[in-house]
Amino acid sequence: MAKLRAVLIGATGLAGQQFIAALKDHPFIELTGLAASPRSAGKTYADALRASNGMLAWFVPEPLPEAIARMTVVSGDAVQAKDYDIAFSAVEADVARDLEPRLARDIPVFSAASAFRYDADVPLLIPPVNAAHTPLINEQRRQRGWKGFIVPIPNCTTTGLAVTLAPLAERFGVKAVLMTSLQAMSGAGRSPGVIGLDILDNVVPYIPKEEHKVEVETKKILGALNPAGAALTPHDVRVSCTCTRVAVLEGHTESVFVSLGKKASVAEVTQTLREWQGAQVAKDLPSAPPRWIEVLDDPFRPQPRMDRDTHGGMATTVGRIREDGVLENGFKYVLVSHNTKMGAAKGAILVAELLRAQGLLG
Amino acid sequence: MAKLRAVLIGATGLAGQQFIAALKDHPFIELTGLAASPRSAGKTYADALRASNGMLAWFVPEPLPEAIARMTVVSGDAVQAKDYDIAFSAVEADVARDLEPRLARDIPVFSAASAFRYDADVPLLIPPVNAAHTPLINEQRRQRGWKGFIVPIPNCTTTGLAVTLAPLAERFGVKAVLMTSLQAMSGAGRSPGVIGLDILDNVVPYIPKEEHKVEVETKKILGALNPAGAALTPHDVRVSCTCTRVAVLEGHTESVFVSLGKKASVAEVTQTLREWQGAQVAKDLPSAPPRWIEVLDDPFRPQPRMDRDTHGGMATTVGRIREDGVLENGFKYVLVSHNTKMGAAKGAILVAELLRAQGLLG
Amino acid sequence: MAKLRAVLIGATGLAGQQFIAALKDHPFIELTGLAASPRSAGKTYADALRASNGMLAWFVPEPLPEAIARMTVVSGDAVQAKDYDIAFSAVEADVARDLEPRLARDIPVFSAASAFRYDADVPLLIPPVNAAHTPLINEQRRQRGWKGFIVPIPNCTTTGLAVTLAPLAERFGVKAVLMTSLQAMSGAGRSPGVIGLDILDNVVPYIPKEEHKVEVETKKILGALNPAGAALTPHDVRVSCTCTRVAVLEGHTESVFVSLGKKASVAEVTQTLREWQGAQVAKDLPSAPPRWIEVLDDPFRPQPRMDRDTHGGMATTVGRIREDGVLENGFKYVLVSHNTKMGAAKGAILVAELLRAQGLLG
Amino acid sequence: MAKLRAVLIGATGLAGQQFIAALKDHPFIELTGLAASPRSAGKTYADALRASNGMLAWFVPEPLPEAIARMTVVSGDAVQAKDYDIAFSAVEADVARDLEPRLARDIPVFSAASAFRYDADVPLLIPPVNAAHTPLINEQRRQRGWKGFIVPIPNCTTTGLAVTLAPLAERFGVKAVLMTSLQAMSGAGRSPGVIGLDILDNVVPYIPKEEHKVEVETKKILGALNPAGAALTPHDVRVSCTCTRVAVLEGHTESVFVSLGKKASVAEVTQTLREWQGAQVAKDLPSAPPRWIEVLDDPFRPQPRMDRDTHGGMATTVGRIREDGVLENGFKYVLVSHNTKMGAAKGAILVAELLRAQGLLG
């Protein structure tokens, strides 16, 4: 069977590079187009990555595939939807606002940008959590008159939190969440990203807009689609966060305090997280890990450097599950989620895989 | 006036070194004795610090005073209370359990160790917060038949939290606190302390015993002394923490969520923290900073590297004061407190200064 | 064919763990015995690794194999050579001095310890460089009356230097080397290894004994075996180093200035390094990389984090090859070598593979 | 006496901020003008520093003086020389090329930029090393018809090297130097400077143009002015470097191998460095440290974090002095020099102090 032809917009940035690494050898998606800013247009991808000092600005650990290095980059404005089956978007929100709808008129767009996350007719998908939200895509097409659609993925800090809240919400209900994140530098990209002078021997206790995103997105992801499939009701969990940046390369750590809907024991909470299967349809997707959550018994875990790559960076690791003693039916735990794998490019690819499994990719 | 003759037990460790740096040029305390383990006894202090490879194991940024370098170290067991007016203790809890009471029979002991923090007749003093607890010392002397006494300081992670809760408790009441700490490496000392291999590009989400200490100590510090001065009733605030270690040299960062006793606005909370004077008696102590709390308006602050040394490491810096939206009358903020200055040696010296001002040092 | 039964002495340390990770799924070596200090004897390996706080002290990135975790550790003193075909040694030099000869009476011992590196009848093997030195083993057996033998590997800082000097020595001759190393923390192990407080935002410009080791070992490795195979003449290259420690987890970086024996161009030096095949017998060993040296054209490379794992950590990466302008026929370059893979456990396993290929393992 | 009125061009960058911190409370220089790019013109200095996210981009440890914060920034193009007595320049080389000569027509310009460092009529001054080069300024004025002049300071990596070579050159002669630097991040500034993702757990072995600067500048600084004061003959020392970047905030570490002009012992080299007084005229300058070089006997020193601030960052610390064994009359040592104090702003101020002492500032 012919692979789906995919164009990647925002190909030269850090997020774009992660898409390239993640799509290498994908069973049914093939990158056949690379788009970036007009400045890069007409260059080979390798030349477009080369900084003014000659350094190759390729920053993901996996090697740059040679076939990709030789592809010619086009300007985002010049991308023609007719040449592709799907698009992946790794551009900034302001660019996404123009470019993604133009492509979505004709083809599905899977986006790491925040531009459309909060629109009422746009689902925010984490396949094991809310595969049931995909019918909203039909509503989106209907309302906008598009043949394609836009499906963004959540902010990378939301993802690990939502993955761990989902099983708790299913079994016990969740009423409130207070979360403090210790976020990795890769979430800020590289232009300029986090300056070494700012973060070494330091913590930066503020990431603009991040907390609001987590609070709104978590409620949307855990929400319920109405029977007609035409509207999402956000979950009524109350969420409050403080998001900080620490001197870690990859992997967001989150200290979570959660108030459950009913009494539970540490053993029950642990078992619930450990045994969670997620949506049935998501289990066999090519990028799905053997388990979405790995609970670690060692009290010193999870640690971002040790645990971020669990199951290819697609599993959320959880540890230190304890009663909280303050919140009603309160529990606390620590999680680590790979912000640039499950939380970004590989997460968006997982969504594409889901929609194909659900028959939404043509 | 002759200075108080002080002996320092545990002089060679990291905490002991901090006492030495902090007591240099003190207006009324003079270090006249240095004690350590039998292995160091009989050596000059400089020789006792020298590692097997010849490196001088002096780790605080201030230079080792030459007069101290030449002093002869004695074994802790050989210290005679009669030779000193007061003692500072920087030993581990298990050593403290034997050594501190022996000295306290005759002289006041100011301790950074946890051994006696939780005893009913032992106050846990932060001068601006609970100078009113000092009468409990008389009860301690009475019960134990001591001429001296033991006053420990709190765990370094408790200190910044208690300092910021105190003004809130005074004005609004505090009902519950959920705190996540991002603690510096110096809190773990150097033998072995935090291994570089464990912490670079990493977060360690567990510090044994730390969370329990913070939870118990905070309630004790904010508690009330009964009218007879013979017993402390812990504050009924509920406290729950997750304590983590990050790659920071000095300065603990804490992300605090607090439920106040009554409605308040961000402006009121900010003003309350900013204008807090603390106990009157503490204001003019030699080691007291001009303000105990500095509120920073820059949303990217406080940061440990930038703010830990505010007012000589004796001020707690606070920022990011926001409504929480989840807890009842909930607010959240971030604080930075210098764990080895206000949170350790200088904090213990401040207590000695307080007790002298209150007439308890003979 | 039955695999060789191997015992690992010093199994619980950082170097021992690296042997365990490296021997998992080895084609002809099987770990059938684990030895450590008497303190660990009788425990399962997993229990022996557990620190007093309950944390599993397993520090290599690869997971601890379950079969190994369940094996019972014996005391080094209790190891019987008759139960094994070969031994790997990851103990400290002082322990090695007693234990290794006892085993070597009967079986081959491959050692990461320095105890016997400088003995006249002991070769110091890097298979691609000096496979021709192995006949010295027969001399060792003869002189010592052993059925087995001891073959140590070089210090991890020597390895990358010697690998890059070998092709230069072969083609141009090398007269002098001045090297400054920027060494990773893993080289110091974990007890206590490099303290986080000492290395964050810092460089430590001294590693005891390291420079002398590099200077002596390099000459020995590049030396010539006399025709009778009974004595090594050290190479007459003069070597001078300054060894420093930097805040890097793994991978030693070395800045090398070398004076060649005759004129050469940058292109010739580059080609010589890039095309070097090493000893023919070493090329097909199971742990051999496709190339021993990878020359990188990007002037910002090699970097330890990006390049240490090249070819499974078995290749030395080289970049920044330039004329030096000061030394006679002088060139300078930068190399990165994985200190705990090619420079330690995997390097020792490679030696075992070599000797088997040469028929020296029974 | 009225203070000299100084304008600072490039006031908002990292180097500019260092000038501001260093000039606070200067005995005879007062900052009366601040210039930056047109984008900042018309704003208060504090507003000009504010990033788009509202963060105050002030990066030196000392607090931003309030009087400076309120000053209005002008565009560099609008600076009128007639309003000032001297100028300090912290702009990039390309801006310096236009702006500095325009001001130098009328007033002295002290510059941290490299634009004019290599011109034949421009001395490159380190006051203790080559105060004798200042007569070249008169030649510069004569040739260019200027009332003022331009005096740049060397590259920050050159400074520590030249300071330590000067006493060796005076006493023994120096024939050749091979140096490897481990440079701090602050040398790269903040726009974007060194990205955290690039440097954590890493070394970057290349700093564009840096090595060439060190090689050329060292020879010029150590050179001799001809009797007429009209030309400098570079020193014939041969210099070869490899410059690397490490995860250090401030303080460049350099591993130096030097070939002296005649035999010497370690004791003589040590004594020569330790007792060096530098040029007599430089000793009493306001910014001069009590000693230009501090030799440390502890073999683990100098370390950048421990030693960079020695004597206010104006002293070069030296340790690990050893015979080299390879070079003719070869020695090796390690130095630490504060790249943004002695190596930048404070170094330029020291030059202004020197020229005033020599009567060249009107």
PDB file of N, CA and C in Angstrom, chain A residues 199-261:
ATOM      1  N   ILE A 199      20.025  29.640  33.239  1.00  0.00           N
ATOM      2  CA  ILE A 199      19.482  28.429  33.869  1.00  0.00           C
ATOM      3  C   ILE A 199      20.512  27.638  34.664  1.00  0.00           C
ATOM      4  N   LEU A 200      21.814  27.823  34.397  1.00  0.00           N
ATOM      5  CA  LEU A 200      22.799  27.037  35.145  1.00  0.00           C
ATOM      6  C   LEU A 200      22.802  27.492  36.597  1.00  0.00           C
ATOM      7  N   ASP A 201      22.824  26.528  37.519  1.00  0.00           N
ATOM      8  CA  ASP A 201      22.750  26.862  38.955  1.00  0.00           C
ATOM      9  C   ASP A 201      21.511  27.713  39.237  1.00  0.00           C
ATOM     10  N   ASN A 202      20.384  27.372  38.625  1.00  0.00           N
ATOM     11  CA  ASN A 202      19.226  28.244  38.781  1.00  0.00           C
ATOM     12  C   ASN A 202      17.924  27.508  38.481  1.00  0.00           C
ATOM     13  N   VAL A 203      16.832  28.151  38.863  1.00  0.00           N
ATOM     14  CA  VAL A 203      15.476  27.748  38.493  1.00  0.00           C
ATOM     15  C   VAL A 203      14.795  29.031  38.027  1.00  0.00           C
ATOM     16  N   VAL A 204      14.047  28.961  36.938  1.00  0.00           N
ATOM     17  CA  VAL A 204      13.262  30.123  36.508  1.00  0.00           C
ATOM     18  C   VAL A 204      11.794  29.795  36.779  1.00  0.00           C
ATOM     19  N   PRO A 205      11.150  30.559  37.674  1.00  0.00           N
ATOM     20  CA  PRO A 205       9.844  30.116  38.177  1.00  0.00           C
ATOM     21  C   PRO A 205       8.663  30.561  37.327  1.00  0.00           C
ATOM     22  N   TYR A 206       8.873  30.861  36.087  1.00  0.00           N
ATOM     23  CA  TYR A 206       7.777  31.389  35.275  1.00  0.00           C
ATOM     24  C   TYR A 206       7.999  31.029  33.820  1.00  0.00           C
ATOM     25  N   ILE A 207       6.977  30.494  33.184  1.00  0.00           N
ATOM     26  CA  ILE A 207       6.996  30.214  31.755  1.00  0.00           C
ATOM     27  C   ILE A 207       5.734  30.868  31.199  1.00  0.00           C
ATOM     28  N   PRO A 208       5.895  31.981  30.489  1.00  0.00           N
ATOM     29  CA  PRO A 208       4.718  32.749  30.077  1.00  0.00           C
ATOM     30  C   PRO A 208       3.643  31.902  29.397  1.00  0.00           C
ATOM     31  N   LYS A 209       2.411  32.085  29.792  1.00  0.00           N
ATOM     32  CA  LYS A 209       1.209  31.451  29.209  1.00  0.00           C
ATOM     33  C   LYS A 209       1.060  29.967  29.552  1.00  0.00           C
ATOM     34  N   GLU A 210       2.115  29.348  30.076  1.00  0.00           N
ATOM     35  CA  GLU A 210       2.097  27.890  30.225  1.00  0.00           C
ATOM     36  C   GLU A 210       1.013  27.435  31.195  1.00  0.00           C
ATOM     37  N   GLU A 211       0.900  28.134  32.316  1.00  0.00           N
ATOM     38  CA  GLU A 211      -0.034  27.665  33.345  1.00  0.00           C
ATOM     39  C   GLU A 211      -1.473  27.728  32.852  1.00  0.00           C
ATOM     40  N   HIS A 212      -1.791  28.794  32.167  1.00  0.00           N
ATOM     41  CA  HIS A 212      -3.147  28.916  31.650  1.00  0.00           C
ATOM     42  C   HIS A 212      -3.445  27.790  30.655  1.00  0.00           C
ATOM     43  N   LYS A 213      -2.480  27.492  29.793  1.00  0.00           N
ATOM     44  CA  LYS A 213      -2.682  26.407  28.843  1.00  0.00           C
ATOM     45  C   LYS A 213      -2.999  25.096  29.550  1.00  0.00           C
ATOM     46  N   VAL A 214      -2.224  24.768  30.562  1.00  0.00           N
ATOM     47  CA  VAL A 214      -2.425  23.493  31.250  1.00  0.00           C
ATOM     48  C   VAL A 214      -3.807  23.460  31.904  1.00  0.00           C
ATOM     49  N   GLU A 215      -4.195  24.570  32.492  1.00  0.00           N
ATOM     50  CA  GLU A 215      -5.473  24.589  33.201  1.00  0.00           C
ATOM     51  C   GLU A 215      -6.649  24.404  32.240  1.00  0.00           C
ATOM     52  N   VAL A 216      -6.594  25.099  31.110  1.00  0.00           N
ATOM     53  CA  VAL A 216      -7.708  25.009  30.149  1.00  0.00           C
ATOM     54  C   VAL A 216      -7.690  23.683  29.392  1.00  0.00           C
ATOM     55  N   GLU A 217      -6.521  23.277  28.975  1.00  0.00           N
ATOM     56  CA  GLU A 217      -6.430  22.071  28.137  1.00  0.00           C
ATOM     57  C   GLU A 217      -6.814  20.810  28.897  1.00  0.00           C
ATOM     58  N   THR A 218      -6.386  20.736  30.162  1.00  0.00           N
ATOM     59  CA  THR A 218      -6.692  19.537  30.938  1.00  0.00           C
ATOM     60  C   THR A 218      -8.205  19.320  31.028  1.00  0.00           C
ATOM     61  N   LYS A 219      -8.924  20.385  31.258  1.00  0.00           N
ATOM     62  CA  LYS A 219     -10.381  20.282  31.357  1.00  0.00           C
ATOM     63  C   LYS A 219     -10.992  19.863  30.004  1.00  0.00           C
ATOM     64  N   LYS A 220     -10.440  20.391  28.948  1.00  0.00           N
ATOM     65  CA  LYS A 220     -10.982  20.045  27.624  1.00  0.00           C
ATOM     66  C   LYS A 220     -10.705  18.585  27.273  1.00  0.00           C
ATOM     67  N   ILE A 221      -9.484  18.143  27.533  1.00  0.00           N
ATOM     68  CA  ILE A 221      -9.096  16.769  27.183  1.00  0.00           C
ATOM     69  C   ILE A 221      -9.927  15.747  27.947  1.00  0.00           C
ATOM     70  N   LEU A 222     -10.171  16.044  29.230  1.00  0.00           N
ATOM     71  CA  LEU A 222     -10.930  15.107  30.065  1.00  0.00           C
ATOM     72  C   LEU A 222     -12.442  15.301  29.909  1.00  0.00           C
ATOM     73  N   GLY A 223     -12.840  16.263  29.060  1.00  0.00           N
ATOM     74  CA  GLY A 223     -14.266  16.573  28.919  1.00  0.00           C
ATOM     75  C   GLY A 223     -15.034  15.498  28.169  1.00  0.00           C
ATOM     76  N   ALA A 224     -16.321  15.765  27.983  1.00  0.00           N
ATOM     77  CA  ALA A 224     -17.197  14.779  27.355  1.00  0.00           C
ATOM     78  C   ALA A 224     -17.799  15.351  26.079  1.00  0.00           C
ATOM     79  N   LEU A 225     -17.838  14.528  25.050  1.00  0.00           N
ATOM     80  CA  LEU A 225     -18.472  14.917  23.802  1.00  0.00           C
ATOM     81  C   LEU A 225     -19.979  14.684  23.937  1.00  0.00           C
ATOM     82  N   ASN A 226     -20.748  15.623  23.473  1.00  0.00           N
ATOM     83  CA  ASN A 226     -22.192  15.399  23.596  1.00  0.00           C
ATOM     84  C   ASN A 226     -22.631  14.316  22.622  1.00  0.00           C
ATOM     85  N   PRO A 227     -23.799  13.756  22.858  1.00  0.00           N
ATOM     86  CA  PRO A 227     -24.211  12.599  22.058  1.00  0.00           C
ATOM     87  C   PRO A 227     -24.213  12.877  20.560  1.00  0.00           C
ATOM     88  N   ALA A 228     -24.501  14.085  20.175  1.00  0.00           N
ATOM     89  CA  ALA A 228     -24.514  14.396  18.745  1.00  0.00           C
ATOM     90  C   ALA A 228     -23.104  14.535  18.173  1.00  0.00           C
ATOM     91  N   GLY A 229     -22.132  14.510  19.036  1.00  0.00           N
ATOM     92  CA  GLY A 229     -20.754  14.647  18.557  1.00  0.00           C
ATOM     93  C   GLY A 229     -20.437  16.058  18.114  1.00  0.00           C
ATOM     94  N   ALA A 230     -21.201  17.001  18.540  1.00  0.00           N
ATOM     95  CA  ALA A 230     -21.061  18.358  18.007  1.00  0.00           C
ATOM     96  C   ALA A 230     -20.487  19.348  19.005  1.00  0.00           C
ATOM     97  N   ALA A 231     -20.310  18.946  20.252  1.00  0.00           N
ATOM     98  CA  ALA A 231     -19.786  19.894  21.239  1.00  0.00           C
ATOM     99  C   ALA A 231     -19.148  19.144  22.395  1.00  0.00           C
ATOM    100  N   LEU A 232     -18.085  19.740  22.928  1.00  0.00           N
ATOM    101  CA  LEU A 232     -17.374  19.175  24.069  1.00  0.00           C
ATOM    102  C   LEU A 232     -17.750  19.937  25.332  1.00  0.00           C
ATOM    103  N   THR A 233     -18.094  19.220  26.388  1.00  0.00           N
ATOM    104  CA  THR A 233     -18.258  19.865  27.682  1.00  0.00           C
ATOM    105  C   THR A 233     -16.990  19.624  28.488  1.00  0.00           C
ATOM    106  N   PRO A 234     -16.294  20.697  28.860  1.00  0.00           N
ATOM    107  CA  PRO A 234     -15.057  20.484  29.625  1.00  0.00           C
ATOM    108  C   PRO A 234     -15.345  19.776  30.941  1.00  0.00           C
ATOM    109  N   HIS A 235     -14.404  19.006  31.377  1.00  0.00           N
ATOM    110  CA  HIS A 235     -14.492  18.351  32.691  1.00  0.00           C
ATOM    111  C   HIS A 235     -14.519  19.443  33.757  1.00  0.00           C
ATOM    112  N   ASP A 236     -15.218  19.163  34.863  1.00  0.00           N
ATOM    113  CA  ASP A 236     -15.321  20.213  35.874  1.00  0.00           C
ATOM    114  C   ASP A 236     -14.198  20.173  36.912  1.00  0.00           C
ATOM    115  N   VAL A 237     -13.154  19.398  36.640  1.00  0.00           N
ATOM    116  CA  VAL A 237     -11.997  19.408  37.543  1.00  0.00           C
ATOM    117  C   VAL A 237     -11.411  20.827  37.577  1.00  0.00           C
ATOM    118  N   ARG A 238     -11.080  21.267  38.785  1.00  0.00           N
ATOM    119  CA  ARG A 238     -10.418  22.560  38.893  1.00  0.00           C
ATOM    120  C   ARG A 238      -8.902  22.321  38.872  1.00  0.00           C
ATOM    121  N   VAL A 239      -8.169  23.116  38.125  1.00  0.00           N
ATOM    122  CA  VAL A 239      -6.733  22.897  37.935  1.00  0.00           C
ATOM    123  C   VAL A 239      -5.987  24.196  38.224  1.00  0.00           C
ATOM    124  N   SER A 240      -4.931  24.092  39.003  1.00  0.00           N
ATOM    125  CA  SER A 240      -4.093  25.255  39.306  1.00  0.00           C
ATOM    126  C   SER A 240      -2.627  24.829  39.242  1.00  0.00           C
ATOM    127  N   CYS A 241      -1.815  25.590  38.551  1.00  0.00           N
ATOM    128  CA  CYS A 241      -0.422  25.183  38.375  1.00  0.00           C
ATOM    129  C   CYS A 241       0.560  26.322  38.615  1.00  0.00           C
ATOM    130  N   THR A 242       1.761  25.920  38.913  1.00  0.00           N
ATOM    131  CA  THR A 242       2.925  26.803  38.845  1.00  0.00           C
ATOM    132  C   THR A 242       3.950  26.081  37.990  1.00  0.00           C
ATOM    133  N   CYS A 243       4.368  26.733  36.915  1.00  0.00           N
ATOM    134  CA  CYS A 243       5.276  26.087  35.957  1.00  0.00           C
ATOM    135  C   CYS A 243       6.656  26.724  36.038  1.00  0.00           C
ATOM    136  N   THR A 244       7.660  25.897  36.264  1.00  0.00           N
ATOM    137  CA  THR A 244       9.032  26.392  36.398  1.00  0.00           C
ATOM    138  C   THR A 244       9.945  25.692  35.391  1.00  0.00           C
ATOM    139  N   ARG A 245      11.070  26.325  35.163  1.00  0.00           N
ATOM    140  CA  ARG A 245      12.068  25.779  34.244  1.00  0.00           C
ATOM    141  C   ARG A 245      13.301  25.389  35.054  1.00  0.00           C
ATOM    142  N   VAL A 246      13.823  24.223  34.789  1.00  0.00           N
ATOM    143  CA  VAL A 246      15.030  23.754  35.472  1.00  0.00           C
ATOM    144  C   VAL A 246      16.087  23.338  34.451  1.00  0.00           C
ATOM    145  N   ALA A 247      17.288  23.115  34.935  1.00  0.00           N
ATOM    146  CA  ALA A 247      18.423  22.785  34.057  1.00  0.00           C
ATOM    147  C   ALA A 247      18.409  21.309  33.673  1.00  0.00           C
ATOM    148  N   VAL A 248      17.400  20.941  32.907  1.00  0.00           N
ATOM    149  CA  VAL A 248      17.242  19.569  32.426  1.00  0.00           C
ATOM    150  C   VAL A 248      17.073  19.667  30.911  1.00  0.00           C
ATOM    151  N   LEU A 249      17.677  18.747  30.178  1.00  0.00           N
ATOM    152  CA  LEU A 249      17.615  18.812  28.721  1.00  0.00           C
ATOM    153  C   LEU A 249      16.231  18.455  28.192  1.00  0.00           C
ATOM    154  N   GLU A 250      15.743  17.306  28.619  1.00  0.00           N
ATOM    155  CA  GLU A 250      14.472  16.807  28.106  1.00  0.00           C
ATOM    156  C   GLU A 250      13.724  16.124  29.249  1.00  0.00           C
ATOM    157  N   GLY A 251      12.400  16.157  29.200  1.00  0.00           N
ATOM    158  CA  GLY A 251      11.583  15.437  30.181  1.00  0.00           C
ATOM    159  C   GLY A 251      11.047  16.372  31.243  1.00  0.00           C
ATOM    160  N   HIS A 252       9.747  16.568  31.215  1.00  0.00           N
ATOM    161  CA  HIS A 252       9.120  17.425  32.224  1.00  0.00           C
ATOM    162  C   HIS A 252       8.771  16.589  33.460  1.00  0.00           C
ATOM    163  N   THR A 253       9.134  17.103  34.623  1.00  0.00           N
ATOM    164  CA  THR A 253       8.758  16.495  35.890  1.00  0.00           C
ATOM    165  C   THR A 253       7.601  17.300  36.465  1.00  0.00           C
ATOM    166  N   GLU A 254       6.594  16.616  37.002  1.00  0.00           N
ATOM    167  CA  GLU A 254       5.467  17.333  37.582  1.00  0.00           C
ATOM    168  C   GLU A 254       5.137  16.759  38.950  1.00  0.00           C
ATOM    169  N   SER A 255       5.012  17.650  39.913  1.00  0.00           N
ATOM    170  CA  SER A 255       4.593  17.280  41.267  1.00  0.00           C
ATOM    171  C   SER A 255       3.102  17.575  41.359  1.00  0.00           C
ATOM    172  N   VAL A 256       2.325  16.500  41.495  1.00  0.00           N
ATOM    173  CA  VAL A 256       0.866  16.620  41.394  1.00  0.00           C
ATOM    174  C   VAL A 256       0.205  16.355  42.741  1.00  0.00           C
ATOM    175  N   PHE A 257      -0.725  17.203  43.120  1.00  0.00           N
ATOM    176  CA  PHE A 257      -1.622  16.965  44.244  1.00  0.00           C
ATOM    177  C   PHE A 257      -3.021  16.874  43.644  1.00  0.00           C
ATOM    178  N   VAL A 258      -3.753  15.788  43.941  1.00  0.00           N
ATOM    179  CA  VAL A 258      -5.060  15.615  43.309  1.00  0.00           C
ATOM    180  C   VAL A 258      -6.111  15.243  44.356  1.00  0.00           C
ATOM    181  N   SER A 259      -7.261  15.819  44.203  1.00  0.00           N
ATOM    182  CA  SER A 259      -8.399  15.477  45.059  1.00  0.00           C
ATOM    183  C   SER A 259      -9.338  14.588  44.258  1.00  0.00           C
ATOM    184  N   LEU A 260      -9.525  13.350  44.737  1.00  0.00           N
ATOM    185  CA  LEU A 260     -10.355  12.403  43.991  1.00  0.00           C
ATOM    186  C   LEU A 260     -11.827  12.561  44.354  1.00  0.00           C
ATOM    187  N   GLY A 261     -12.662  11.951  43.538  1.00  0.00           N
ATOM    188  CA  GLY A 261     -14.097  12.068  43.749  1.00  0.00           C
ATOM    189  C   GLY A 261     -14.625  11.174  44.845  1.00  0.00           C
TER     190      GLY A 261
END
